[in-house]
mmCIF file of C-alpha atoms (C1' of nucleotides) in Angstrom:
data_model
loop_
_atom_site.group_PDB
_atom_site.id
_atom_site.type_symbol
_atom_site.label_atom_id
_atom_site.label_comp_id
_atom_site.label_asym_id
_atom_site.label_seq_id
_atom_site.Cartn_x
_atom_site.Cartn_y
_atom_site.Cartn_z
ATOM 1 C CA MET A 1 121.248 134.506 110.689
ATOM 2 C CA PRO A 2 122.632 133.174 106.814
ATOM 3 C CA GLY A 3 122.831 135.432 104.409
ATOM 4 C CA PRO A 4 121.067 137.352 101.732
ATOM 5 C CA HIS A 5 117.819 135.309 100.452
ATOM 6 C CA LYS A 6 115.275 135.444 97.970
ATOM 7 C CA TRP A 7 112.574 136.033 100.131
ATOM 8 C CA GLN A 8 114.319 138.326 102.368
ATOM 9 C CA GLN A 9 113.134 141.544 100.659
ATOM 10 C CA ARG A 10 109.607 140.917 99.625
ATOM 11 C CA PHE A 11 109.261 139.736 103.208
ATOM 12 C CA ARG A 12 110.507 142.799 104.632
ATOM 13 C CA THR A 13 108.487 144.650 103.057
ATOM 14 C CA HIS A 14 105.164 142.698 103.740
ATOM 15 C CA VAL A 15 106.091 142.128 107.599
ATOM 16 C CA SER A 16 109.100 142.495 109.467
ATOM 17 C CA ARG A 17 112.156 140.829 110.753
ATOM 18 C CA TRP A 18 113.707 138.140 109.082
ATOM 19 C CA THR A 19 114.551 135.323 111.472
ATOM 20 C CA VAL A 20 116.299 132.162 111.110
ATOM 21 C CA PRO A 21 112.852 130.111 111.933
ATOM 22 C CA ARG A 22 111.143 132.053 109.668
ATOM 23 C CA GLU A 23 114.013 131.480 106.657
ATOM 24 C CA VAL A 24 113.925 128.029 107.571
ATOM 25 C CA ILE A 25 110.641 127.568 107.465
ATOM 26 C CA LEU A 26 109.544 128.958 104.599
ATOM 27 C CA ASP A 27 112.432 127.193 102.853
ATOM 28 C CA LEU A 28 111.243 123.950 103.773
ATOM 29 C CA LEU A 29 107.918 124.649 102.502
ATOM 30 C CA SER A 30 109.093 125.862 99.074
ATOM 31 C CA ARG A 31 111.135 122.643 98.636
ATOM 32 C CA THR A 32 108.690 120.088 99.124
ATOM 33 C CA SER A 33 105.804 119.259 97.600
ATOM 34 C CA LYS A 34 103.774 117.334 100.681
ATOM 35 C CA HIS A 35 101.065 119.059 103.437
ATOM 36 C CA MET A 36 103.200 119.386 106.178
ATOM 37 C CA SER A 37 101.401 119.561 109.658
ATOM 38 C CA ALA A 38 103.024 121.974 111.953
ATOM 39 C CA LYS A 39 104.340 118.548 113.914
ATOM 40 C CA GLU A 40 105.932 117.562 110.663
ATOM 41 C CA ILE A 41 107.284 120.610 109.834
ATOM 42 C CA TYR A 42 108.906 120.727 113.563
ATOM 43 C CA ALA A 43 110.248 116.840 113.587
ATOM 44 C CA SER A 44 111.447 118.442 109.660
ATOM 45 C CA LEU A 45 113.678 121.073 110.864
ATOM 46 C CA TYR A 46 114.616 119.504 114.361
ATOM 47 C CA LYS A 47 117.994 117.992 112.932
ATOM 48 C CA MET A 48 119.204 120.982 111.136
ATOM 49 C CA TYR A 49 117.923 123.378 113.553
ATOM 50 C CA PRO A 50 117.662 122.036 117.568
ATOM 51 C CA GLY A 51 116.101 124.007 119.229
ATOM 52 C CA ILE A 52 113.603 125.379 117.541
ATOM 53 C CA GLY A 53 109.795 125.474 119.359
ATOM 54 C CA LEU A 54 106.933 124.379 118.478
ATOM 55 C CA THR A 55 105.205 127.556 118.998
ATOM 56 C CA THR A 56 107.534 129.373 116.687
ATOM 57 C CA ILE A 57 106.313 126.340 114.162
ATOM 58 C CA TYR A 58 102.800 127.720 114.541
ATOM 59 C CA ARG A 59 103.213 131.495 114.920
ATOM 60 C CA THR A 60 105.649 131.367 111.650
ATOM 61 C CA LEU A 61 103.017 129.640 109.660
ATOM 62 C CA ASP A 62 100.273 131.843 111.123
ATOM 63 C CA LEU A 63 102.326 134.957 110.020
ATOM 64 C CA LEU A 64 103.247 133.126 106.834
ATOM 65 C CA MET A 65 99.621 132.696 106.083
ATOM 66 C CA ARG A 66 98.018 135.744 106.678
ATOM 67 C CA THR A 67 100.923 137.972 104.372
ATOM 68 C CA GLY A 68 100.246 135.255 101.502
ATOM 69 C CA PHE A 69 103.191 133.372 101.711
ATOM 70 C CA ILE A 70 101.635 130.257 102.307
ATOM 71 C CA ASN A 71 98.426 128.261 102.012
ATOM 72 C CA LYS A 72 96.070 126.591 104.621
ATOM 73 C CA PHE A 73 93.500 123.575 104.989
ATOM 74 C CA THR A 74 91.997 121.439 107.136
ATOM 75 C CA ILE A 75 91.167 117.777 106.211
ATOM 76 C CA GLY A 76 89.230 116.534 109.066
ATOM 77 C CA ASP A 77 92.188 114.511 110.188
ATOM 78 C CA GLY A 78 92.255 117.076 113.201
ATOM 79 C CA GLN A 79 95.171 119.080 112.135
ATOM 80 C CA SER A 80 96.215 121.669 110.176
ATOM 81 C CA ARG A 81 98.528 121.483 107.160
ATOM 82 C CA TYR A 82 100.584 124.258 104.925
ATOM 83 C CA GLU A 83 101.861 123.933 101.886
ATOM 84 C CA PHE A 84 103.948 126.757 99.558
ATOM 85 C CA LYS A 85 102.035 128.784 97.080
ATOM 86 C CA SER A 86 104.172 129.182 94.278
ATOM 87 C CA GLY A 87 102.609 130.733 92.022
ATOM 88 C CA LYS A 88 103.710 128.640 88.982
ATOM 89 C CA LYS A 89 100.183 126.798 87.829
ATOM 90 C CA LYS A 90 102.299 123.175 87.680
ATOM 91 C CA GLU A 91 102.180 123.229 91.371
ATOM 92 C CA HIS A 92 99.073 124.478 91.940
ATOM 93 C CA HIS A 93 96.740 121.997 93.001
ATOM 94 C CA HIS A 94 93.704 121.004 94.714
ATOM 95 C CA HIS A 95 92.767 117.783 96.571
ATOM 96 C CA LEU A 96 91.026 114.681 96.922
ATOM 97 C CA THR A 97 90.797 112.989 100.760
ATOM 98 C CA CYS A 98 89.725 109.474 101.725
ATOM 99 C CA ILE A 99 87.511 110.072 104.541
ATOM 100 C CA LYS A 100 88.604 107.066 106.120
ATOM 101 C CA CYS A 101 91.944 106.298 105.691
ATOM 102 C CA GLY A 102 92.831 109.633 105.502
ATOM 103 C CA LYS A 103 94.846 109.793 102.813
ATOM 104 C CA ILE A 104 95.165 112.649 100.330
ATOM 105 C CA ILE A 105 95.191 112.742 96.375
ATOM 106 C CA ASP A 106 96.466 115.940 94.756
ATOM 107 C CA TYR A 107 95.003 116.590 91.640
ATOM 108 C CA SER A 108 96.145 119.207 89.386
ATOM 109 C CA ASP A 109 94.105 118.583 86.561
ATOM 110 C CA PHE A 110 91.366 120.923 84.520
ATOM 111 C CA MET A 111 93.430 123.739 86.044
ATOM 112 C CA ASP A 112 92.456 125.940 82.527
ATOM 113 C CA GLU A 113 88.791 125.507 83.179
ATOM 114 C CA GLU A 114 89.108 125.388 87.252
ATOM 115 C CA LEU A 115 91.808 128.380 87.007
ATOM 116 C CA GLU A 116 89.084 130.233 85.079
ATOM 117 C CA PHE A 117 86.251 129.328 87.105
ATOM 118 C CA VAL A 118 88.609 130.040 90.633
ATOM 119 C CA LYS A 119 89.685 133.874 89.658
ATOM 120 C CA LYS A 120 86.112 134.892 88.573
ATOM 121 C CA THR A 121 85.293 133.629 91.574
ATOM 122 C CA GLU A 122 87.941 135.386 93.135
ATOM 123 C CA GLU A 123 86.960 138.604 92.130
ATOM 124 C CA THR A 124 83.660 138.977 92.591
ATOM 125 C CA LEU A 125 83.732 138.085 96.411
ATOM 126 C CA SER A 126 86.111 140.827 96.112
ATOM 127 C CA LYS A 127 83.942 143.442 94.986
ATOM 128 C CA ARG A 128 80.685 142.168 96.642
ATOM 129 C CA HIS A 129 82.763 141.615 100.034
ATOM 130 C CA ASN A 130 85.059 144.227 100.173
ATOM 131 C CA PHE A 131 87.268 141.051 101.133
ATOM 132 C CA ASN A 132 90.664 140.847 100.393
ATOM 133 C CA VAL A 133 91.132 137.496 99.194
ATOM 134 C CA LEU A 134 94.210 135.224 100.373
ATOM 135 C CA GLY A 135 93.581 132.247 99.060
ATOM 136 C CA HIS A 136 91.198 129.183 98.705
ATOM 137 C CA ASN A 137 90.780 125.261 99.418
ATOM 138 C CA ILE A 138 89.164 123.428 96.930
ATOM 139 C CA GLU A 139 88.114 119.465 98.085
ATOM 140 C CA PHE A 140 86.335 116.703 97.312
ATOM 141 C CA TYR A 141 86.140 113.781 99.851
ATOM 142 C CA GLY A 142 85.272 110.357 99.970
ATOM 143 C CA LEU A 143 85.751 106.868 99.916
ATOM 144 C CA CYS A 144 89.234 105.817 98.516
ATOM 145 C CA GLU A 145 89.301 102.505 96.355
ATOM 146 C CA LYS A 146 90.486 100.237 99.475
ATOM 147 C CA CYS A 147 88.098 101.939 102.006
ATOM 148 C CA LYS A 148 84.807 102.033 99.610
ATOM 149 C CA MET B 1 61.342 107.239 119.919
ATOM 150 C CA PRO B 2 58.734 109.359 117.828
ATOM 151 C CA GLY B 3 56.722 108.570 114.676
ATOM 152 C CA PRO B 4 57.509 107.663 111.614
ATOM 153 C CA HIS B 5 59.979 110.197 110.031
ATOM 154 C CA LYS B 6 60.555 110.702 106.612
ATOM 155 C CA TRP B 7 64.171 109.976 106.539
ATOM 156 C CA GLN B 8 63.579 106.822 108.284
ATOM 157 C CA GLN B 9 63.028 104.578 105.488
ATOM 158 C CA ARG B 10 66.233 105.855 103.507
ATOM 159 C CA PHE B 11 68.735 105.960 106.827
ATOM 160 C CA ARG B 12 67.987 102.037 107.723
ATOM 161 C CA THR B 13 68.665 101.065 103.481
ATOM 162 C CA HIS B 14 71.650 102.708 104.580
ATOM 163 C CA VAL B 15 72.275 102.597 108.340
ATOM 164 C CA SER B 16 70.837 100.760 110.623
ATOM 165 C CA ARG B 17 69.124 101.449 114.179
ATOM 166 C CA TRP B 18 66.516 104.054 114.065
ATOM 167 C CA THR B 19 67.399 106.343 117.507
ATOM 168 C CA VAL B 20 66.217 109.343 119.002
ATOM 169 C CA PRO B 21 69.592 110.896 118.854
ATOM 170 C CA ARG B 22 69.649 110.441 115.392
ATOM 171 C CA GLU B 23 66.250 111.789 114.048
ATOM 172 C CA VAL B 24 66.961 114.689 116.580
ATOM 173 C CA ILE B 25 70.374 115.187 115.297
ATOM 174 C CA LEU B 26 69.517 115.047 111.708
ATOM 175 C CA ASP B 27 65.618 116.796 112.053
ATOM 176 C CA LEU B 28 67.692 120.053 113.932
ATOM 177 C CA LEU B 29 70.785 120.181 110.625
ATOM 178 C CA SER B 30 67.916 119.971 108.495
ATOM 179 C CA ARG B 31 66.475 122.669 109.718
ATOM 180 C CA THR B 32 68.963 124.861 110.080
ATOM 181 C CA SER B 33 70.592 127.019 107.544
ATOM 182 C CA LYS B 34 73.870 127.786 110.144
ATOM 183 C CA HIS B 35 76.769 125.682 109.791
ATOM 184 C CA MET B 36 76.568 123.934 112.840
ATOM 185 C CA SER B 37 79.519 122.915 115.575
ATOM 186 C CA ALA B 38 79.181 119.767 117.476
ATOM 187 C CA LYS B 39 78.971 121.618 120.588
ATOM 188 C CA GLU B 40 76.693 123.849 119.178
ATOM 189 C CA ILE B 41 74.239 121.241 117.737
ATOM 190 C CA TYR B 42 74.347 119.879 121.908
ATOM 191 C CA ALA B 43 73.431 123.506 123.341
ATOM 192 C CA SER B 44 70.438 123.821 120.940
ATOM 193 C CA LEU B 45 69.318 119.759 121.329
ATOM 194 C CA TYR B 46 69.924 120.551 125.043
ATOM 195 C CA LYS B 47 66.477 122.293 126.048
ATOM 196 C CA MET B 48 64.266 119.338 124.008
ATOM 197 C CA TYR B 49 66.599 116.640 125.517
ATOM 198 C CA PRO B 50 68.163 117.139 128.510
ATOM 199 C CA GLY B 51 70.650 113.200 128.636
ATOM 200 C CA ILE B 52 71.998 113.745 125.472
ATOM 201 C CA GLY B 53 75.749 113.417 124.795
ATOM 202 C CA LEU B 54 78.319 115.481 123.187
ATOM 203 C CA THR B 55 79.465 111.971 122.103
ATOM 204 C CA THR B 56 76.847 110.707 120.978
ATOM 205 C CA ILE B 57 76.525 113.882 118.887
ATOM 206 C CA TYR B 58 80.061 113.817 117.645
ATOM 207 C CA ARG B 59 79.572 109.979 116.704
ATOM 208 C CA THR B 60 76.148 110.581 115.227
ATOM 209 C CA LEU B 61 77.406 113.473 113.090
ATOM 210 C CA ASP B 62 80.464 111.236 112.005
ATOM 211 C CA LEU B 63 78.011 108.419 110.498
ATOM 212 C CA LEU B 64 75.681 111.472 108.641
ATOM 213 C CA MET B 65 78.624 112.296 106.858
ATOM 214 C CA ARG B 66 79.767 109.029 106.050
ATOM 215 C CA THR B 67 76.272 108.129 104.718
ATOM 216 C CA GLY B 68 76.153 111.332 102.825
ATOM 217 C CA PHE B 69 73.432 113.145 104.551
ATOM 218 C CA ILE B 70 75.515 115.938 105.418
ATOM 219 C CA ASN B 71 78.963 117.937 105.320
ATOM 220 C CA LYS B 72 81.875 118.600 107.024
ATOM 221 C CA PHE B 73 84.263 120.898 107.079
ATOM 222 C CA THR B 74 86.513 123.587 109.420
ATOM 223 C CA ILE B 75 86.737 127.338 108.464
ATOM 224 C CA GLY B 76 90.224 127.215 110.581
ATOM 225 C CA ASP B 77 88.552 127.678 114.209
ATOM 226 C CA GLY B 78 89.385 124.770 115.035
ATOM 227 C CA GLN B 79 86.327 123.332 115.139
ATOM 228 C CA SER B 80 83.982 120.974 112.459
ATOM 229 C CA ARG B 81 81.450 122.249 111.358
ATOM 230 C CA TYR B 82 77.992 120.426 109.690
ATOM 231 C CA GLU B 83 76.061 121.183 107.222
ATOM 232 C CA PHE B 84 72.625 119.545 106.140
ATOM 233 C CA LYS B 85 72.998 117.914 102.824
ATOM 234 C CA SER B 86 69.198 118.697 100.665
ATOM 235 C CA GLY B 87 69.856 118.365 97.244
ATOM 236 C CA LYS B 88 68.171 121.195 96.357
ATOM 237 C CA LYS B 89 69.993 123.783 94.272
ATOM 238 C CA LYS B 90 69.093 127.052 95.660
ATOM 239 C CA GLU B 91 70.642 125.833 99.445
ATOM 240 C CA HIS B 92 73.197 125.010 98.256
ATOM 241 C CA HIS B 93 76.666 127.379 99.074
ATOM 242 C CA HIS B 94 80.195 127.867 99.802
ATOM 243 C CA HIS B 95 82.470 129.466 102.100
ATOM 244 C CA LEU B 96 84.071 132.690 102.312
ATOM 245 C CA THR B 97 85.907 132.953 105.271
ATOM 246 C CA CYS B 98 87.831 135.909 106.848
ATOM 247 C CA ILE B 99 91.196 134.199 108.314
ATOM 248 C CA LYS B 100 91.194 137.473 111.545
ATOM 249 C CA CYS B 101 88.032 137.307 112.483
ATOM 250 C CA GLY B 102 86.840 134.508 111.582
ATOM 251 C CA LYS B 103 83.157 135.508 109.798
ATOM 252 C CA ILE B 104 82.001 133.072 107.107
ATOM 253 C CA ILE B 105 79.493 134.767 104.611
ATOM 254 C CA ASP B 106 77.814 131.932 102.777
ATOM 255 C CA TYR B 107 77.687 133.038 99.372
ATOM 256 C CA SER B 108 75.358 131.082 96.304
ATOM 257 C CA ASP B 109 76.058 132.697 93.039
ATOM 258 C CA PHE B 110 77.209 131.428 89.961
ATOM 259 C CA MET B 111 76.128 128.363 90.788
ATOM 260 C CA ASP B 112 75.048 127.670 87.032
ATOM 261 C CA GLU B 113 79.037 127.360 86.337
ATOM 262 C CA GLU B 114 80.136 125.988 89.325
ATOM 263 C CA LEU B 115 77.922 123.460 89.701
ATOM 264 C CA GLU B 116 79.102 122.352 86.441
ATOM 265 C CA PHE B 117 82.479 122.244 87.156
ATOM 266 C CA VAL B 118 81.450 120.498 90.625
ATOM 267 C CA LYS B 119 79.953 117.689 88.517
ATOM 268 C CA LYS B 120 82.657 116.924 85.835
ATOM 269 C CA THR B 121 85.029 117.256 88.285
ATOM 270 C CA GLU B 122 83.575 114.645 90.584
ATOM 271 C CA GLU B 123 83.096 112.389 88.019
ATOM 272 C CA THR B 124 86.266 111.975 86.669
ATOM 273 C CA LEU B 125 88.300 112.042 90.473
ATOM 274 C CA SER B 126 85.500 108.857 90.670
ATOM 275 C CA LYS B 127 86.981 107.742 87.620
ATOM 276 C CA ARG B 128 90.447 108.336 87.850
ATOM 277 C CA HIS B 129 90.938 107.042 91.203
ATOM 278 C CA ASN B 130 88.411 104.796 91.963
ATOM 279 C CA PHE B 131 87.210 106.885 94.827
ATOM 280 C CA ASN B 132 83.537 107.224 96.026
ATOM 281 C CA VAL B 133 82.872 110.727 96.037
ATOM 282 C CA LEU B 134 80.518 112.195 99.312
ATOM 283 C CA GLY B 135 81.079 116.176 98.818
ATOM 284 C CA HIS B 136 83.092 118.984 98.156
ATOM 285 C CA ASN B 137 84.084 121.893 100.175
ATOM 286 C CA ILE B 138 84.908 125.302 98.625
ATOM 287 C CA GLU B 139 86.328 128.053 100.406
ATOM 288 C CA PHE B 140 87.893 131.161 99.363
ATOM 289 C CA TYR B 141 89.474 132.930 102.286
ATOM 290 C CA GLY B 142 91.327 136.908 103.710
ATOM 291 C CA LEU B 143 90.482 139.183 104.955
ATOM 292 C CA CYS B 144 87.407 141.125 105.155
ATOM 293 C CA GLU B 145 86.306 144.489 105.256
ATOM 294 C CA LYS B 146 86.744 145.631 108.516
ATOM 295 C CA CYS B 147 90.040 142.877 108.972
ATOM 296 C CA LYS B 148 92.183 144.342 106.080
ATOM 297 C "C1'" DA C 1 118.326 150.762 122.988
ATOM 298 C "C1'" DT C 2 114.159 149.135 121.530
ATOM 299 C "C1'" DA C 3 110.767 147.073 120.007
ATOM 300 C "C1'" DT C 4 110.010 142.282 117.964
ATOM 301 C "C1'" DA C 5 110.324 136.958 118.409
ATOM 302 C "C1'" DT C 6 111.473 132.752 120.502
ATOM 303 C "C1'" DG C 7 111.273 129.276 123.871
ATOM 304 C "C1'" DC C 8 109.409 126.682 127.435
ATOM 305 C "C1'" DA C 9 105.557 125.010 129.863
ATOM 306 C "C1'" DA C 10 101.287 125.448 131.404
ATOM 307 C "C1'" DA C 11 96.068 126.353 129.534
ATOM 308 C "C1'" DG C 12 92.804 125.758 126.737
ATOM 309 C "C1'" DG C 13 89.641 123.240 123.442
ATOM 310 C "C1'" DA C 14 87.943 119.797 120.532
ATOM 311 C "C1'" DT C 15 87.291 114.693 118.912
ATOM 312 C "C1'" DT C 16 87.659 110.231 120.811
ATOM 313 C "C1'" DT C 17 87.885 105.682 123.614
ATOM 314 C "C1'" DG C 18 86.892 102.347 127.098
ATOM 315 C "C1'" DC C 19 83.520 100.663 129.287
ATOM 316 C "C1'" DA C 20 79.161 99.276 131.382
ATOM 317 C "C1'" DC C 21 73.958 100.291 130.418
ATOM 318 C "C1'" DG C 22 70.105 100.717 128.162
ATOM 319 C "C1'" DG C 23 67.176 100.234 123.929
ATOM 320 C "C1'" DT C 24 66.033 98.589 118.913
ATOM 321 C "C1'" DT C 25 65.615 94.466 116.011
ATOM 322 C "C1'" DA D 1 68.252 87.444 123.249
ATOM 323 C "C1'" DA D 2 71.618 89.189 120.353
ATOM 324 C "C1'" DC D 3 72.970 93.404 119.022
ATOM 325 C "C1'" DC D 4 74.019 98.173 118.649
ATOM 326 C "C1'" DG D 5 73.827 102.494 120.283
ATOM 327 C "C1'" DT D 6 74.059 106.184 123.942
ATOM 328 C "C1'" DG D 7 76.398 108.913 128.012
ATOM 329 C "C1'" DC D 8 79.994 109.801 131.422
ATOM 330 C "C1'" DA D 9 84.575 110.130 132.667
ATOM 331 C "C1'" DA D 10 88.876 110.429 131.286
ATOM 332 C "C1'" DA D 11 92.040 110.362 127.959
ATOM 333 C "C1'" DT D 12 94.667 112.182 123.589
ATOM 334 C "C1'" DC D 13 95.800 115.457 120.207
ATOM 335 C "C1'" DC D 14 96.482 120.106 118.501
ATOM 336 C "C1'" DT D 15 96.850 125.004 118.834
ATOM 337 C "C1'" DT D 16 97.063 128.707 121.591
ATOM 338 C "C1'" DT D 17 99.069 132.158 126.175
ATOM 339 C "C1'" DG D 18 102.521 133.843 129.589
ATOM 340 C "C1'" DC D 19 106.300 135.224 131.092
ATOM 341 C "C1'" DA D 20 111.361 135.918 130.778
ATOM 342 C "C1'" DT D 21 115.534 135.550 127.686
ATOM 343 C "C1'" DA D 22 116.841 136.638 122.763
ATOM 344 C "C1'" DT D 23 117.678 139.062 118.491
ATOM 345 C "C1'" DA D 24 117.164 142.179 114.817
ATOM 346 C "C1'" DT D 25 116.993 146.707 113.485
#
DNA sequence: ATATATGCAAAGGATTTGCACGGTT
DNA sequence: AACCGTGCAAATCCTTTGCATATAT
């Protein structure tokens, strides 16, 4: 078990045990800007941490999503993808996906209007439906330059 | 093969052959307000049209999505869901999902702001990335009243 | 010491593919 | 007649579950 870590505190208060798999998975996601699938995370971690199991990755990702550390989304290619929720406005983005070749483009323009729209919607949905809103996914899809 | 149908024309110009499975699937989706999965569509059609295959349903849904008749989306329970794109403002909606029990709430409020936001985003994304934007999915997720 | 997390193997499901037959144009 | 669409069965692929072991607190 590595030494003290920046998330350990927050993690303990929300969840429970701070373990190596949980640290390395969260650490990996916080460092990449990619939308990683469970398999990709597995492949990436295997180098540093052979012996880690895919099952643990799925379980940890689910836990991290439920506790608000990461976002989960699906973009039609059959596998779920995950990304770190940084909280920094800069790093927040949405997706534009090609339904033919699977290409994903991140965009983070219009954030001022979008942010306002999203915030307002979240608040109202929370109240109206008594939901604890944890996150959102906004996706536009279509055919990219090459595929259309 | 049923008689002439309201979509036949539009379908032919965009796609190709007008067949029974294609008609019944599109017809079913146009009549329901549910977010149906392939399996549910299969079960629903089986009564009227025994002998239809699940494979055909998947292939037809994919075709209908690619040609802009329906929307496809996923909400975390592992299966894709489909809904008719009516074009009518009233019927347009987005989703609020509980990540624990899987409950889906449709909401169609804020449509004026949202519509403007969506339209503007679509236009800009189309230009900037040279995309043919076919649709969008906006989802908020969290814990519902019972699960939080 | 005790409750929780992990890893492996197997199970479960959704979706896709190959191929011969049938239906549209 | 030619080509496209369909249906079945098998194959794939992602994700979840059962259970014995290892680990955090």
